[in-house]
Amino acid sequence: MAKLTEISWNDFEALPLETKKPYLENPGLSDTPYHTLFAQQFDRHLLERLAALSNRIRFMAKSKEGSLYLKSLLPHKRAMLYFSQPSSRTFLSHLNACQILGLTTSSVRDSATSSEAKGESKTDTIRTFSSYVDMIIMRTPEKGLAEQMAWELSNSDRPIPIINAGSGKDQHPTQALLDIYTLLRSFETKGGLRNRTVTFCGDLLRGRTVRSLSYLLTNFENIRQVFVAPPQLQVPEDVLEILKEKGVSYAISDNLREAVTVSDAVYMTRIQDEWDKDKGESARIDTSRFKFGAEELKLLPKDGVILHPLPRRDEIAICCDHDPRAMYWRQMRNGMWIRAALIAMTFGFEKQIMCFGA
Ligand code: NCD
């Protein structure tokens, strides 16, 4: 199996994402991620294994006996949460996932409070963190930083896994994992995640969750993707290139109501104005037709679901919250289960958890 230590950073960085996958696997465990950096690492088989492990952890966590067993698995490991961008759900769900498995955690939530403020390089900062812990979960505004740090650490004398909890406008692989888990659960008794239409709506240009989920959906049979956004915020060409390469059917639209009537899932996103180059740039875009409210709810098929990575602003009206098709609260909780599954798998505890009570 190829390892990150067998390739220079420049050569690794230049590889197509799918070709990078074997470099990121756990050398001791076949088909198991070591570093989790982008959605392209996960194929259907691995997604289904992760969903099964999440289900298992979710059920075990309901009982004291199951919880104590889960907590006994990783008390000898420590994780560091390094979040230099704002986060509520991704931070807390990773933190709670660690706690479910008994890991102890530490965190830096603002680079102004780390020695980066004294001019320390990112590489030195991450190597410093890696001296104390056994895993780093990181969110940064820089595209590709998690990847570079994974390469650095794999080539250091203290290699530890990195989980990308959001890198720039680029990728958010663990969010896409929880989105897929939510879709799998939503359609479990309704024919599964196949022959479906998934509509993405909002800021598809800068929403990193969209890129990661769009890719993961290509692993499932006959999933048509519809991208609804104002022209200035439409999905970037690189996402469409992948769909073309994979022969996935897609459509570009600016009509949410029309899309909703034929959708099995509608994935709403907020306007990501923190990336505006000029202040007020996003506010000048007319986004009024890209919101999900009472009218859209009437048009959504009866088995359809509404998803949102959250946080929301006004792109989903509060009146939709109690509709059984509103999945975003459950989706958020699913994040904790699938992150616990990913961490357990990364440390090699998949089999042990799956065999509990057998
Ligand atoms: C997203 C993110 O930060 O990329 N949220 C999340 O992780 N749940 C989307 C967002 O902030 O809009």
Coordinates of C-alpha atoms and ligand atoms in Angstrom, one line a residue:
M1 CA 0.0 0.0 0.0
A2 CA 1.3 3.5 -1.0
K3 CA 2.1 5.7 2.0
L4 CA 2.3 9.5 2.3
T5 CA 5.9 9.1 3.2
E6 CA 6.7 7.7 -0.2
I7 CA 5.8 10.9 -2.1
S8 CA 7.0 14.5 -2.0
W9 CA 4.5 17.2 -1.1
N10 CA 4.6 18.7 -4.6
D11 CA 4.0 15.4 -6.3
F12 CA 1.2 14.5 -3.8
E13 CA -0.5 17.9 -4.1
A14 CA -0.6 17.6 -7.9
L15 CA -2.3 14.2 -8.0
P16 CA -6.0 14.0 -8.9
L17 CA -8.1 13.6 -5.7
E18 CA -9.2 10.0 -6.4
T19 CA -5.6 8.9 -7.0
K20 CA -4.7 10.3 -3.6
K21 CA -7.0 7.9 -1.8
P22 CA -4.5 5.0 -1.2
Y23 CA -2.0 7.4 0.3
L24 CA -4.5 8.3 3.0
E25 CA -5.5 4.8 4.1
N26 CA -4.5 3.2 7.3
P27 CA -1.5 1.0 6.5
G28 CA -2.5 -1.6 9.0
L29 CA -6.2 -1.8 8.1
S30 CA -7.4 -2.2 4.5
D31 CA -10.0 0.3 3.1
T32 CA -10.0 2.3 6.2
P33 CA -9.2 6.0 6.3
Y34 CA -6.2 7.3 8.3
H35 CA -6.4 10.9 7.4
T36 CA -9.9 12.2 6.4
L37 CA -9.3 15.1 4.0
F38 CA -11.8 15.0 1.2
A39 CA -15.0 13.3 0.1
Q40 CA -13.3 11.5 -2.8
Q41 CA -11.8 9.1 -0.2
F42 CA -15.2 7.5 0.5
D43 CA -16.7 5.0 -1.9
R44 CA -20.1 3.4 -1.5
H45 CA -18.9 0.4 0.4
L46 CA -17.0 2.5 3.0
L47 CA -20.1 4.8 3.3
E48 CA -22.3 1.9 4.1
R49 CA -19.8 0.5 6.6
L50 CA -19.7 3.9 8.3
A51 CA -23.5 4.1 8.3
A52 CA -23.7 0.6 9.9
L53 CA -21.1 1.5 12.5
S54 CA -23.0 4.8 13.3
N55 CA -26.3 2.9 13.7
R56 CA -24.5 0.5 16.1
I57 CA -23.0 3.3 18.2
R58 CA -26.3 5.2 18.2
F59 CA -28.1 2.1 19.7
M60 CA -25.3 1.3 22.1
A61 CA -25.2 4.8 23.4
K62 CA -28.8 4.4 24.6
S63 CA -27.9 2.1 27.4
K64 CA -25.5 2.5 30.3
E65 CA -23.8 -0.8 29.5
G66 CA -23.3 0.1 25.8
S67 CA -22.1 3.6 26.7
L68 CA -19.6 2.3 29.2
Y69 CA -18.3 -0.1 26.7
L70 CA -17.9 2.6 24.0
K71 CA -16.1 4.8 26.6
S72 CA -13.7 2.0 27.4
L73 CA -12.4 1.8 23.9
L74 CA -10.2 4.9 23.5
P75 CA -9.3 6.4 27.0
H76 CA -5.6 5.9 26.1
K77 CA -6.0 8.4 23.1
R78 CA -6.2 12.2 23.1
A79 CA -7.7 14.4 20.3
M80 CA -7.0 18.1 19.6
L81 CA -9.7 20.3 18.1
Y82 CA -8.0 23.1 16.2
F83 CA -10.8 25.4 14.8
S84 CA -9.5 28.7 13.5
Q85 CA -13.0 29.5 11.9
P86 CA -16.3 29.8 13.8
S87 CA -18.1 26.6 14.4
S88 CA -20.9 25.3 16.7
R89 CA -22.1 22.0 15.3
T90 CA -18.9 20.6 13.8
F91 CA -16.9 21.5 16.9
L92 CA -19.4 20.2 19.4
S93 CA -20.3 17.0 17.5
H94 CA -16.6 16.1 17.1
L95 CA -16.1 16.9 20.8
N96 CA -19.0 14.7 21.8
A97 CA -18.0 12.0 19.4
C98 CA -14.6 11.9 21.2
Q99 CA -16.3 11.8 24.6
I100 CA -18.6 8.9 23.5
L101 CA -15.4 6.9 22.7
G102 CA -13.6 7.9 25.9
L103 CA -11.0 10.1 24.2
T104 CA -9.8 13.2 26.1
T105 CA -9.8 16.4 24.2
S106 CA -8.1 19.8 24.1
S107 CA -8.9 22.7 21.8
V108 CA -7.7 25.9 20.2
R109 CA -10.6 27.9 18.7
D110 CA -8.9 31.1 17.6
S111 CA -5.4 31.4 16.1
A112 CA -5.0 34.7 17.9
T113 CA -4.7 32.7 21.1
S114 CA -2.0 30.3 19.8
S115 CA 1.6 31.2 19.0
E116 CA 0.6 31.8 15.4
A117 CA 0.0 35.3 16.7
K118 CA 3.7 35.5 17.5
G119 CA 4.6 34.6 13.9
E120 CA 4.8 30.8 14.3
S121 CA 4.2 29.0 11.0
K122 CA 1.2 26.7 10.6
T123 CA 3.5 23.7 10.2
D124 CA 5.2 24.4 13.5
T125 CA 1.8 25.0 15.1
I126 CA 0.4 21.7 14.0
R127 CA 3.6 19.8 14.9
T128 CA 3.4 21.4 18.3
F129 CA -0.2 20.1 18.7
S130 CA 0.8 16.7 17.5
S131 CA 3.4 16.4 20.3
Y132 CA 0.6 16.2 22.8
V133 CA -2.2 14.3 21.1
D134 CA -3.1 11.3 18.9
M135 CA -5.4 12.9 16.4
I136 CA -6.0 16.5 15.1
I137 CA -9.5 17.6 14.0
M138 CA -9.0 20.9 12.2
R139 CA -11.1 23.6 10.5
T140 CA -9.3 26.5 8.7
P141 CA -10.1 29.1 6.2
E142 CA -7.1 27.9 4.0
K143 CA -7.9 25.5 1.2
G144 CA -5.6 22.5 1.3
L145 CA -4.0 23.2 4.7
A146 CA -5.4 20.0 6.3
E147 CA -3.9 18.0 3.4
Q148 CA -0.5 19.7 3.7
M149 CA -0.5 19.1 7.4
A150 CA -1.4 15.4 7.0
W151 CA 1.6 15.1 4.6
E152 CA 3.9 16.9 7.1
L153 CA 2.8 14.8 10.0
S154 CA 3.0 11.5 8.1
N155 CA 6.6 12.5 7.3
S156 CA 7.4 13.4 10.9
D157 CA 8.6 11.0 13.6
R158 CA 5.1 11.4 15.2
P159 CA 2.6 10.6 12.5
I160 CA -1.0 11.1 13.7
P161 CA -4.3 11.2 11.8
I162 CA -5.9 14.5 10.7
I163 CA -9.6 15.0 10.2
N164 CA -10.6 17.9 7.9
A165 CA -13.5 19.7 9.6
G166 CA -13.8 22.3 6.8
S167 CA -11.1 23.7 4.6
G168 CA -11.7 27.0 3.0
K169 CA -14.4 27.1 0.4
D170 CA -13.2 23.7 -0.7
Q171 CA -14.3 20.6 1.2
H172 CA -16.1 19.5 4.3
P173 CA -16.0 15.8 4.1
T174 CA -17.4 14.9 7.5
Q175 CA -20.4 17.1 6.9
A176 CA -21.0 15.2 3.6
L177 CA -20.7 11.9 5.6
L178 CA -23.5 13.0 8.0
D179 CA -25.6 14.3 5.0
I180 CA -25.3 10.9 3.3
Y181 CA -26.1 9.1 6.6
T182 CA -29.2 11.3 7.0
L183 CA -30.3 10.5 3.4
L184 CA -29.7 6.8 3.9
R185 CA -31.8 6.8 7.1
S186 CA -34.5 8.9 5.5
F187 CA -35.0 6.5 2.6
E188 CA -34.2 3.3 4.4
T189 CA -37.8 2.0 4.4
K190 CA -38.7 3.8 1.2
G191 CA -36.6 2.0 -1.4
G192 CA -33.2 3.3 -0.4
L193 CA -30.8 6.0 -1.7
R194 CA -31.2 5.3 -5.5
N195 CA -33.3 6.7 -8.3
R196 CA -33.6 10.1 -6.5
T197 CA -33.5 13.8 -7.3
V198 CA -31.4 15.9 -4.9
T199 CA -31.8 19.7 -5.2
F200 CA -29.1 22.0 -3.8
C201 CA -30.2 25.6 -3.2
G202 CA -28.5 28.8 -2.0
D203 CA -24.8 29.7 -2.2
L204 CA -23.5 26.8 -4.2
L205 CA -20.4 28.7 -5.2
R206 CA -18.8 29.1 -1.8
G207 CA -20.6 26.4 0.2
R208 CA -18.0 23.7 0.8
T209 CA -20.6 21.2 2.0
V210 CA -22.2 21.3 -1.5
R211 CA -18.9 20.2 -3.2
S212 CA -18.3 17.4 -0.8
L213 CA -21.9 16.1 -0.8
S214 CA -22.3 16.4 -4.6
Y215 CA -19.3 14.1 -4.9
L216 CA -20.5 11.5 -2.4
L217 CA -23.9 11.3 -4.1
T218 CA -22.1 10.0 -7.3
N219 CA -21.5 6.8 -5.4
F220 CA -25.2 6.0 -5.5
E221 CA -27.2 4.7 -8.4
N222 CA -29.2 7.2 -10.5
I223 CA -29.1 10.2 -8.3
R224 CA -30.0 13.3 -10.4
Q225 CA -28.6 16.6 -9.0
V226 CA -30.3 20.0 -9.5
F227 CA -28.4 23.2 -8.6
V228 CA -30.7 26.1 -7.8
A229 CA -29.0 29.5 -7.2
P230 CA -28.8 33.1 -8.4
P231 CA -26.4 33.1 -11.4
Q232 CA -23.6 34.8 -9.3
L233 CA -23.7 32.0 -6.7
Q234 CA -24.1 29.0 -9.0
V235 CA -22.2 25.8 -8.5
P236 CA -18.6 26.0 -9.7
E237 CA -17.5 24.2 -12.9
D238 CA -15.2 21.8 -11.1
V239 CA -18.2 20.2 -9.4
L240 CA -20.0 19.8 -12.8
E241 CA -16.9 18.4 -14.4
I242 CA -16.9 15.5 -11.9
L243 CA -20.6 14.8 -12.6
K244 CA -19.9 14.9 -16.4
E245 CA -17.0 12.5 -16.0
K246 CA -19.2 10.1 -13.9
G247 CA -22.1 10.4 -16.3
V248 CA -24.4 11.8 -13.5
S249 CA -27.5 13.6 -14.7
Y250 CA -27.8 17.2 -13.4
A251 CA -29.6 20.5 -14.1
I252 CA -28.9 24.2 -13.4
S253 CA -31.9 26.2 -12.4
D254 CA -33.0 29.5 -10.8
N255 CA -36.5 28.2 -10.0
L256 CA -36.7 26.6 -6.6
R257 CA -40.5 25.9 -6.7
E258 CA -40.2 24.1 -9.9
A259 CA -37.3 22.0 -8.6
V260 CA -39.0 21.2 -5.3
T261 CA -42.0 19.6 -7.0
V262 CA -39.7 16.8 -8.4
S263 CA -37.2 16.5 -5.5
D264 CA -36.8 13.7 -3.1
A265 CA -34.4 15.9 -1.0
V266 CA -33.8 19.6 -1.0
Y267 CA -30.5 20.7 0.5
M268 CA -30.7 24.4 1.5
T269 CA -27.6 26.4 2.3
R270 CA -27.0 29.9 3.6
I271 CA -25.3 32.8 1.8
Q272 CA -21.6 32.5 2.7
D273 CA -20.9 36.2 2.9
E274 CA -17.9 35.8 5.1
W275 CA -16.0 35.2 1.8
D276 CA -17.2 38.5 0.2
K277 CA -14.3 40.4 -1.4
D278 CA -16.1 43.7 -1.0
K279 CA -18.2 44.3 2.0
G280 CA -21.9 44.1 1.0
E281 CA -21.2 42.1 -2.2
S282 CA -23.6 39.3 -1.3
A283 CA -26.2 41.7 0.0
R284 CA -26.5 43.2 -3.5
I285 CA -27.6 39.8 -4.9
D286 CA -31.3 39.1 -5.0
T287 CA -31.7 35.9 -3.0
S288 CA -35.4 36.3 -2.3
R289 CA -36.4 33.4 -4.6
F290 CA -33.9 31.0 -3.0
K291 CA -35.7 30.4 0.3
F292 CA -37.8 27.5 1.5
G293 CA -41.1 28.5 3.1
A294 CA -44.8 27.5 3.4
E295 CA -45.3 27.5 -0.3
E296 CA -42.4 25.3 -1.1
L297 CA -43.5 22.9 1.7
K298 CA -46.8 22.5 -0.1
L299 CA -45.0 21.6 -3.3
L300 CA -42.5 19.1 -1.7
P301 CA -43.5 15.4 -2.4
K302 CA -44.9 13.6 0.6
D303 CA -41.7 11.4 1.0
G304 CA -39.4 14.3 0.3
V305 CA -36.9 15.6 2.9
I306 CA -35.4 19.0 3.7
L307 CA -31.8 19.2 4.7
H308 CA -29.5 22.0 5.7
P309 CA -25.9 21.8 7.1
L310 CA -26.9 24.7 9.4
P311 CA -26.5 27.4 10.7
R312 CA -29.5 28.9 8.9
R313 CA -30.6 32.5 8.5
D314 CA -33.9 32.9 6.8
E315 CA -33.4 30.4 3.9
I316 CA -35.8 28.0 5.7
A317 CA -38.8 29.5 7.4
I318 CA -39.4 28.5 11.0
C319 CA -42.9 27.3 10.0
C320 CA -41.2 24.3 8.3
D321 CA -39.5 23.1 11.4
H322 CA -42.3 20.8 12.7
D323 CA -43.0 19.2 9.4
P324 CA -42.0 15.5 9.5
R325 CA -40.0 16.1 6.3
A326 CA -37.7 18.7 8.0
M327 CA -34.6 16.6 8.6
Y328 CA -32.1 19.3 9.6
W329 CA -32.3 18.7 13.4
R330 CA -31.9 15.0 13.1
Q331 CA -29.2 15.6 10.5
M332 CA -27.3 17.6 13.0
R333 CA -27.5 14.8 15.7
N334 CA -26.5 12.3 13.0
G335 CA -23.2 14.3 12.8
M336 CA -22.2 13.1 16.2
W337 CA -22.9 9.5 15.5
I338 CA -21.1 9.3 12.2
R339 CA -18.1 11.3 13.5
A340 CA -17.9 8.8 16.4
A341 CA -18.0 6.0 13.8
L342 CA -15.2 7.7 11.7
I343 CA -13.0 8.2 14.8
A344 CA -13.5 4.6 16.0
M345 CA -12.8 3.3 12.5
T346 CA -9.7 5.4 12.2
F347 CA -8.3 3.9 15.4
G348 CA -9.2 0.4 14.3
F349 CA -12.2 -0.3 16.5
E350 CA -14.8 -1.0 13.8
K351 CA -14.9 -4.8 14.3
Q352 CA -14.9 -4.7 18.0
I353 CA -18.0 -2.3 18.1
M354 CA -19.8 -4.3 15.4
C355 CA -19.3 -7.5 17.5
F356 CA -20.5 -6.0 20.8
G357 CA -23.2 -8.2 22.3
A358 CA -23.0 -10.7 19.4
Ligands
NCD1 C1 -21.1 24.7 7.3 C2 -19.7 25.1 7.2 O1 -19.2 25.7 8.2 O2 -19.1 24.9 6.2 N1 -21.7 24.4 8.5 C3 -21.4 23.3 9.2 O3 -20.3 22.9 9.2 N2 -22.4 22.7 9.8 C4 -21.9 25.6 6.5 C5 -22.1 27.0 6.9 O4 -21.4 27.5 7.8 O5 -23.0 27.6 6.3

